[in-house]
Amino acid sequence: MLDLQAIRADFPALAQSVHGRPLVYLDSAATSQKPRAVIEAVARFYQEDNANVHRGVHELAERATLALEGAREKVRGFVNAAPAAEIVFLRGTTEAVNLIAHSFGRARVGPGDEVLVTALEHHSNLVPWQLLCAERGATLRVCGIDERGDLRLDELDRLLGPRTRLLAVSHVSNALGTVSPIKAIVERAHARGVPVLVDGAQAVAHLAVDVRELGCDFYAFSGHKMYGPMGIGVLYGRAALLEEMAPWQSGGEMVSEVSFERATWQPPPRRFEAGTPDVAGAVGLGAAIDWLDRLDRKSVLAHERALLARGRAALEKIAGLRLLPGGRESSAVLSFALDKLHPHDVGTVLDLEGVAVRTGHLCAQPLLRLLGLSSTVRASLAAYNTEADLDALVNALHQARATLGG
Ligand code: 7TS
């Protein structure tokens, strides 16, 4: 059993009131709150160990380098990569996808080729592929979803063709919560020689991710959605692929030998980490992993699943509320629209009740359009949410209906 009170006590930001009401934070899919251990690890780095990495001979530089590489090792274990060199520190999922598009994509995608994405993608795993395809004279293909919000795997099979150079697919949809069967998808893609990039931004805080078990070639995620700091993220890449990839950004740290005419590159991961890295962010991410590891992750998942089921059941009872589908297996997201009410207005009333949710297109405009909507209200869950949070959401929705009419 989870000690929810102890978990909540780890998060200073949760113990506040907004608009005179206790904060009910239901926007963790946008960014999770941070446990004290993460906040303190970042502060401790700046207070005690702050120095630039990989270049100094002094004590602090040594400590900072060890801190960065120690965090890399923690991330390696967290996703069960083989060597730590497969872990590249970047700003977040967005930067990781852009790195793959610019480096791997430019080398592999040419005129007449195809890149395959899905209808569930966040803009950050869609727009970089639109740009790449436009630049290379390639075609972007999109695998659709069924009425339950699941990917159409038969369609995926049809779209994986001889010209497909990459499949880019999210593990968990940020708008619907659909968990896609990544292992089966990777098997289908690999059977046709197609490498797979997984956008794990919405998965890592909830599901145990094992990149070797999934078999994917790349896996991207952001620290700030898994209780870590903003500004730090991770790209896992299979060593053989990272080694063949050219740098995307260049400058200090990523070079080996430089003359006025040319330069040679460091091996991965440093080849992809030009400039001073976010060492404090990496340390904070390591602390977030330690924090998660101290919990029983199976219990956390069971708790989040129970809340999700309870939330779905409660929302379904509200007259005039359309709950969006969340797939056969669903994670931590409740997206809905209220008849005749604009999601922004609903969100504003909820905020006055202390309930923080996300409203809008959720950076998944094409998906919402497919569902006949331009925006939605999204409540999203994390380990620290409670049944009382869901009750507060439901009460605030009744308040919204009473205030806004419709
Ligand atoms: N991919 C998915 C599936 C996401 O949910 C997000 C952010 C990103 C990529 C981008 O991550 P970033 O850390 O690089 O910004 N999603 C959301 C969201 O749903 N609400 O705010 C941000």
Coordinates of C-alpha atoms and ligand atoms in Angstrom, one line a residue:
M1 CA 0.0 0.0 0.0
L2 CA 1.1 3.5 -0.8
D3 CA 1.4 6.0 2.0
L4 CA -0.2 8.9 0.1
Q5 CA 0.1 11.4 2.9
A6 CA 3.9 10.7 3.0
I7 CA 4.1 11.1 -0.7
R8 CA 2.2 14.3 -0.7
A9 CA 4.3 15.6 2.1
D10 CA 7.3 15.3 -0.2
F11 CA 5.9 18.0 -2.5
P12 CA 6.1 21.5 -1.0
A13 CA 4.1 23.0 -3.9
L14 CA 1.0 20.9 -3.1
A15 CA 0.6 22.4 0.3
Q16 CA -0.7 25.8 -0.8
S17 CA -4.0 27.5 -1.5
V18 CA -4.9 29.2 -4.7
H19 CA -7.8 31.7 -4.8
G20 CA -8.4 30.8 -1.2
R21 CA -8.9 27.1 -2.0
P22 CA -6.5 24.2 -1.3
L23 CA -4.6 23.5 -4.5
V24 CA -5.8 20.4 -6.4
Y25 CA -3.1 19.8 -9.0
L26 CA -4.4 17.8 -12.0
D27 CA -2.0 19.0 -14.6
S28 CA 1.0 16.6 -14.2
A29 CA 1.0 15.7 -17.9
A30 CA 2.1 19.3 -18.6
T31 CA 4.6 19.1 -15.8
S32 CA 4.7 17.2 -12.5
Q33 CA 5.4 18.9 -9.2
K34 CA 8.8 18.3 -7.7
P35 CA 9.6 16.4 -4.5
R36 CA 11.8 18.1 -2.0
A37 CA 14.6 15.6 -2.7
V38 CA 14.9 17.0 -6.3
I39 CA 14.7 20.6 -5.3
E40 CA 17.4 20.1 -2.6
A41 CA 19.6 18.1 -4.9
V42 CA 19.6 20.9 -7.5
A43 CA 20.3 23.5 -4.7
R44 CA 23.0 21.4 -3.2
F45 CA 24.8 21.1 -6.6
Y46 CA 24.9 24.9 -6.9
Q47 CA 25.8 25.4 -3.3
E48 CA 28.6 22.9 -3.1
D49 CA 29.7 21.3 -6.4
N50 CA 29.1 24.0 -9.1
A51 CA 31.8 23.9 -11.8
N52 CA 31.9 23.1 -15.5
V53 CA 32.3 19.5 -16.5
H54 CA 34.9 17.4 -18.4
R55 CA 37.4 20.2 -18.6
G56 CA 38.7 21.2 -15.2
V57 CA 41.4 19.6 -13.1
H58 CA 40.2 21.1 -9.8
E59 CA 38.2 19.4 -7.1
L60 CA 34.8 21.1 -8.0
A61 CA 35.2 20.3 -11.7
E62 CA 35.9 16.7 -10.7
R63 CA 32.8 16.6 -8.5
A64 CA 30.6 18.2 -11.1
T65 CA 31.8 15.7 -13.8
L66 CA 31.2 12.8 -11.4
A67 CA 27.7 14.2 -10.7
L68 CA 26.8 14.4 -14.4
E69 CA 28.1 10.9 -15.2
G70 CA 26.5 9.5 -12.0
A71 CA 23.2 10.9 -13.2
R72 CA 23.7 9.3 -16.6
E73 CA 24.3 6.0 -15.0
K74 CA 21.1 6.4 -13.0
V75 CA 19.1 7.1 -16.2
R76 CA 20.7 4.1 -17.8
G77 CA 19.5 1.9 -15.1
F78 CA 16.1 3.6 -15.1
V79 CA 15.4 2.6 -18.7
N80 CA 17.7 -0.5 -18.6
A81 CA 20.0 0.6 -21.4
A82 CA 23.1 -1.4 -21.8
P83 CA 26.1 1.0 -21.8
A84 CA 25.6 4.5 -20.3
A85 CA 27.0 5.9 -23.6
E86 CA 23.5 5.2 -25.0
I87 CA 22.1 8.0 -22.8
V88 CA 22.3 11.5 -24.3
F89 CA 21.3 14.5 -22.1
L90 CA 19.3 17.1 -23.9
R91 CA 16.8 19.8 -23.0
G92 CA 13.8 17.5 -23.3
T93 CA 11.7 15.3 -25.6
T94 CA 11.3 18.1 -28.1
E95 CA 15.0 18.5 -28.5
A96 CA 15.5 14.8 -28.7
V97 CA 13.1 14.4 -31.6
N98 CA 14.7 17.4 -33.3
L99 CA 18.1 15.8 -32.9
I100 CA 16.9 12.6 -34.5
A101 CA 15.2 14.4 -37.3
H102 CA 18.2 16.6 -38.1
S103 CA 20.9 13.9 -37.7
F104 CA 19.5 10.5 -38.3
G105 CA 16.6 11.8 -40.5
R106 CA 18.8 13.9 -42.8
A107 CA 21.1 11.0 -43.4
R108 CA 18.4 8.4 -43.9
V109 CA 15.5 10.1 -45.6
G110 CA 15.6 11.2 -49.2
P111 CA 13.3 12.1 -52.1
G112 CA 10.4 9.6 -52.4
D113 CA 11.0 8.1 -48.9
E114 CA 8.4 8.0 -46.2
V115 CA 8.3 8.8 -42.5
L116 CA 5.5 7.2 -40.5
V117 CA 3.9 8.8 -37.5
T118 CA 0.5 8.3 -35.8
A119 CA -2.6 10.4 -35.2
L120 CA -1.8 10.3 -31.5
E121 CA 1.4 12.4 -31.7
H122 CA 2.1 15.6 -29.7
H123 CA 3.1 18.4 -32.1
S124 CA 6.7 17.8 -31.0
N125 CA 6.7 14.3 -32.6
L126 CA 4.9 15.6 -35.7
V127 CA 6.2 19.0 -36.8
P128 CA 9.9 18.0 -36.9
W129 CA 8.9 15.2 -39.3
Q130 CA 6.8 17.6 -41.5
L131 CA 9.8 19.9 -41.8
L132 CA 12.2 17.0 -42.6
C133 CA 9.9 15.5 -45.2
A134 CA 9.4 19.0 -46.8
E135 CA 13.2 19.5 -46.9
R136 CA 14.0 16.0 -48.3
G137 CA 11.1 15.6 -50.7
A138 CA 9.8 12.8 -48.6
T139 CA 6.2 11.9 -47.6
L140 CA 4.8 11.9 -44.1
R141 CA 2.3 9.1 -43.5
V142 CA -0.1 9.0 -40.5
C143 CA -1.5 5.9 -38.9
G144 CA -5.0 6.4 -37.7
I145 CA -6.9 5.4 -34.5
D146 CA -10.1 3.5 -33.9
E147 CA -13.2 4.7 -31.9
R148 CA -11.6 3.5 -28.6
G149 CA -8.6 5.7 -29.2
D150 CA -6.2 2.9 -30.0
L151 CA -3.8 2.8 -33.0
R152 CA -5.1 0.8 -35.9
L153 CA -2.3 -1.8 -36.1
D154 CA -3.7 -3.2 -39.4
E155 CA -3.3 0.2 -40.9
L156 CA 0.2 0.5 -39.4
D157 CA 1.1 -2.8 -41.1
R158 CA -0.2 -1.4 -44.4
L159 CA 1.7 1.9 -44.0
L160 CA 5.0 0.2 -43.1
G161 CA 6.3 0.0 -46.7
P162 CA 9.6 -0.4 -48.6
R163 CA 10.1 3.4 -48.6
T164 CA 9.5 3.8 -44.8
R165 CA 12.7 5.1 -43.3
L166 CA 11.5 5.7 -39.7
L167 CA 8.4 5.1 -37.5
A168 CA 8.0 7.8 -34.8
V169 CA 5.3 6.9 -32.2
S170 CA 4.3 8.0 -28.7
H171 CA 4.3 5.4 -25.9
V172 CA 1.4 7.2 -24.2
S173 CA -0.8 9.9 -25.8
N174 CA -0.8 13.2 -23.9
A175 CA -4.3 14.0 -25.1
L176 CA -6.1 10.7 -24.6
G177 CA -3.8 8.7 -22.4
T178 CA -3.8 5.7 -24.8
V179 CA -0.9 3.4 -24.0
S180 CA 0.3 1.9 -27.3
P181 CA 1.7 -1.6 -27.5
I182 CA 5.3 -0.5 -28.3
K183 CA 6.9 -3.9 -28.2
A184 CA 4.5 -5.3 -30.8
I185 CA 4.8 -2.2 -32.9
V186 CA 8.6 -2.4 -32.8
E187 CA 8.4 -6.0 -33.9
R188 CA 6.2 -5.1 -36.9
A189 CA 8.5 -2.2 -37.9
H190 CA 11.7 -4.2 -37.5
A191 CA 10.3 -7.1 -39.5
R192 CA 10.3 -4.6 -42.4
G193 CA 13.7 -3.1 -41.5
V194 CA 12.2 0.2 -40.2
P195 CA 13.8 1.8 -37.1
V196 CA 11.5 3.1 -34.4
L197 CA 11.7 6.3 -32.3
V198 CA 9.4 6.2 -29.2
D199 CA 8.2 9.5 -27.6
G200 CA 8.1 8.4 -24.0
A201 CA 7.3 11.9 -22.5
Q202 CA 4.0 10.7 -21.0
A203 CA 5.1 7.2 -20.1
V204 CA 8.2 7.3 -17.9
A205 CA 6.5 8.7 -14.8
H206 CA 3.9 6.0 -14.8
L207 CA 5.1 2.8 -16.6
A208 CA 8.3 0.9 -16.0
V209 CA 10.2 1.4 -19.2
D210 CA 12.8 -1.2 -20.4
V211 CA 14.2 -0.1 -23.7
R212 CA 15.8 -3.5 -24.3
E213 CA 12.6 -5.3 -23.7
L214 CA 10.7 -2.8 -25.9
G215 CA 13.4 -3.3 -28.6
C216 CA 13.1 0.3 -29.8
D217 CA 16.0 2.2 -31.5
F218 CA 15.4 5.5 -29.8
Y219 CA 13.4 6.5 -26.7
A220 CA 12.9 10.2 -25.8
F221 CA 11.6 11.7 -22.6
S222 CA 11.6 14.9 -20.4
G223 CA 12.8 15.1 -16.8
H224 CA 10.1 17.6 -15.8
K225 CA 7.2 15.2 -16.4
M226 CA 8.7 12.6 -14.1
Y227 CA 9.2 14.7 -11.0
G228 CA 12.6 16.0 -12.2
P229 CA 13.6 19.6 -13.1
M230 CA 12.7 21.5 -16.3
G231 CA 15.3 21.9 -18.9
I232 CA 16.8 18.3 -18.8
G233 CA 15.7 15.4 -20.9
V234 CA 17.0 12.2 -22.3
L235 CA 17.5 10.5 -25.6
Y236 CA 18.2 6.8 -25.4
G237 CA 19.7 5.5 -28.7
R238 CA 21.1 2.1 -29.6
A239 CA 24.8 2.4 -29.6
A240 CA 25.3 1.3 -33.2
L241 CA 22.9 4.0 -34.4
L242 CA 24.3 6.8 -32.3
E243 CA 27.8 5.9 -33.5
E244 CA 26.8 6.3 -37.1
M245 CA 25.0 9.6 -36.5
A246 CA 26.6 13.0 -37.4
P247 CA 26.4 15.8 -34.8
W248 CA 23.5 18.1 -34.9
Q249 CA 24.7 21.0 -32.9
S250 CA 28.5 21.7 -32.7
G251 CA 30.9 23.6 -30.6
G252 CA 32.7 22.8 -27.4
E253 CA 32.5 19.5 -25.5
M254 CA 31.5 17.4 -28.6
V255 CA 34.8 17.6 -30.5
S256 CA 37.9 15.6 -30.3
E257 CA 40.6 17.3 -32.4
V258 CA 40.1 20.7 -34.0
S259 CA 42.2 22.6 -36.5
F260 CA 41.2 25.8 -38.3
E261 CA 40.0 23.7 -41.2
R262 CA 38.2 20.8 -39.6
A263 CA 37.2 18.9 -36.5
T264 CA 36.7 15.3 -35.4
W265 CA 33.9 14.2 -33.1
Q266 CA 33.8 12.7 -29.7
P267 CA 32.0 9.3 -29.5
P268 CA 28.4 9.3 -28.3
P269 CA 27.0 10.6 -26.0
R270 CA 29.2 13.7 -25.9
R271 CA 29.0 14.1 -29.7
F272 CA 25.4 15.2 -29.1
E273 CA 26.0 17.3 -26.1
A274 CA 27.6 20.5 -27.5
G275 CA 28.2 23.2 -25.0
T276 CA 27.8 23.3 -21.2
P277 CA 25.2 20.7 -20.2
D278 CA 22.5 21.3 -17.6
V279 CA 24.5 19.5 -14.8
A280 CA 22.2 20.6 -12.0
G281 CA 19.2 19.4 -14.1
A282 CA 20.9 16.0 -14.6
V283 CA 21.6 15.8 -10.9
G284 CA 17.9 16.7 -10.2
L285 CA 16.8 14.0 -12.6
G286 CA 19.0 11.5 -10.9
A287 CA 17.3 12.5 -7.6
A288 CA 13.9 12.1 -9.2
I289 CA 14.8 8.6 -10.2
D290 CA 16.0 7.8 -6.7
W291 CA 12.7 9.2 -5.4
L292 CA 10.7 7.0 -7.8
D293 CA 12.9 4.0 -6.9
R294 CA 12.1 4.4 -3.2
L295 CA 8.4 4.0 -4.0
D296 CA 6.9 0.7 -5.0
R297 CA 6.3 1.5 -8.6
K298 CA 3.8 -1.3 -9.0
S299 CA 1.7 0.2 -6.2
V300 CA 2.0 3.7 -7.8
L301 CA 0.7 2.3 -11.1
A302 CA -2.1 0.5 -9.4
H303 CA -3.0 3.6 -7.5
E304 CA -3.0 5.8 -10.6
R305 CA -5.1 3.1 -12.5
A306 CA -7.6 3.0 -9.7
L307 CA -7.9 6.8 -9.7
L308 CA -8.3 6.8 -13.5
A309 CA -11.1 4.3 -13.4
R310 CA -12.8 6.2 -10.6
G311 CA -12.4 9.5 -12.5
R312 CA -13.8 8.0 -15.7
A313 CA -16.8 6.6 -13.9
A314 CA -17.5 9.9 -12.1
L315 CA -17.1 12.0 -15.2
E316 CA -19.4 9.7 -17.2
K317 CA -22.2 10.5 -14.8
I318 CA -22.0 14.3 -15.5
A319 CA -24.8 15.3 -17.9
G320 CA -23.6 16.9 -21.1
L321 CA -20.0 15.8 -20.6
R322 CA -18.2 14.0 -23.4
L323 CA -15.3 11.9 -22.2
L324 CA -12.8 11.2 -24.9
P325 CA -11.7 7.6 -25.4
G326 CA -8.5 6.5 -23.7
G327 CA -7.7 3.2 -25.5
R328 CA -7.8 -0.3 -24.1
E329 CA -4.9 0.4 -21.8
S330 CA -5.0 4.0 -20.5
S331 CA -2.6 6.1 -18.5
A332 CA -3.2 9.0 -16.1
V333 CA -5.3 11.2 -18.5
L334 CA -8.9 12.3 -18.5
S335 CA -9.8 14.5 -21.5
F336 CA -13.3 15.8 -21.9
A337 CA -15.6 18.5 -23.2
L338 CA -18.7 19.9 -21.6
D339 CA -21.7 20.6 -23.9
K340 CA -22.1 24.2 -24.9
L341 CA -19.2 25.4 -22.7
H342 CA -15.8 26.5 -23.9
P343 CA -13.0 24.5 -22.3
H344 CA -11.1 27.8 -21.5
D345 CA -14.2 29.0 -19.5
V346 CA -14.5 25.7 -17.7
G347 CA -10.7 25.8 -16.9
T348 CA -11.1 29.3 -15.5
V349 CA -14.0 28.4 -13.2
L350 CA -12.0 25.3 -12.1
D351 CA -9.0 27.5 -11.3
L352 CA -11.1 29.7 -9.1
E353 CA -12.1 26.5 -7.2
G354 CA -8.4 25.7 -6.8
V355 CA -8.4 22.9 -9.4
A356 CA -5.6 23.1 -11.9
V357 CA -6.2 21.5 -15.3
R358 CA -5.0 22.0 -18.8
T359 CA -7.4 23.3 -21.5
G360 CA -6.9 23.9 -25.2
H361 CA -5.6 21.8 -28.1
L362 CA -3.0 20.1 -25.9
C363 CA -0.4 20.4 -28.7
A364 CA -2.4 17.7 -30.5
Q365 CA -4.4 19.8 -32.9
P366 CA -4.8 17.2 -35.7
L367 CA -5.9 14.5 -33.2
L368 CA -8.5 16.8 -31.7
R369 CA -9.8 17.8 -35.1
L370 CA -10.1 14.1 -35.9
L371 CA -12.3 13.8 -32.9
G372 CA -14.4 16.7 -34.0
L373 CA -13.1 19.1 -31.3
S374 CA -10.8 22.2 -31.3
S375 CA -10.1 22.1 -27.6
T376 CA -10.7 20.0 -24.5
V377 CA -10.3 20.0 -20.8
R378 CA -7.6 17.6 -19.5
A379 CA -7.2 16.4 -15.9
S380 CA -4.0 14.4 -15.5
L381 CA -2.8 12.3 -12.6
A382 CA 0.4 11.6 -10.8
A383 CA 1.4 9.5 -7.7
Y384 CA 0.4 12.3 -5.3
N385 CA -3.2 12.6 -6.5
T386 CA -6.0 11.4 -4.3
E387 CA -9.7 10.4 -4.5
A388 CA -10.4 13.7 -2.9
D389 CA -8.7 15.5 -5.8
L390 CA -11.2 13.8 -8.2
D391 CA -14.1 14.7 -6.0
A392 CA -12.9 18.3 -6.0
L393 CA -12.8 18.1 -9.8
V394 CA -16.3 16.8 -10.1
N395 CA -17.6 19.4 -7.7
A396 CA -15.8 22.2 -9.6
L397 CA -17.3 20.9 -12.9
H398 CA -20.8 21.2 -11.4
Q399 CA -19.8 24.7 -10.2
A400 CA -18.7 25.5 -13.8
R401 CA -22.1 24.3 -15.2
A402 CA -23.9 26.4 -12.6
T403 CA -21.8 29.5 -13.3
L404 CA -21.6 29.3 -17.0
G405 CA -25.0 27.8 -17.8
G406 CA -25.4 26.0 -21.1
Ligands
7TS1 N1 5.6 14.4 -26.4 C1 4.6 14.3 -25.6 C2 3.8 13.0 -25.7 C3 4.2 15.3 -24.7 O1 3.2 15.1 -23.9 C4 5.0 16.4 -24.6 C5 4.6 17.6 -23.7 C6 6.1 16.5 -25.4 C7 6.4 15.5 -26.3 C8 7.1 17.7 -25.4 O2 7.8 17.6 -24.2 P1 8.8 18.8 -23.8 O3 9.2 18.5 -22.4 O4 9.9 18.8 -24.8 O5 8.0 20.1 -23.9 N2 3.3 17.6 -23.4 C9 2.7 18.6 -22.8 C10 1.3 18.5 -22.4 O6 0.6 17.6 -22.7 N3 0.9 19.7 -21.8 O7 2.0 20.5 -21.8 C11 3.1 19.8 -22.3

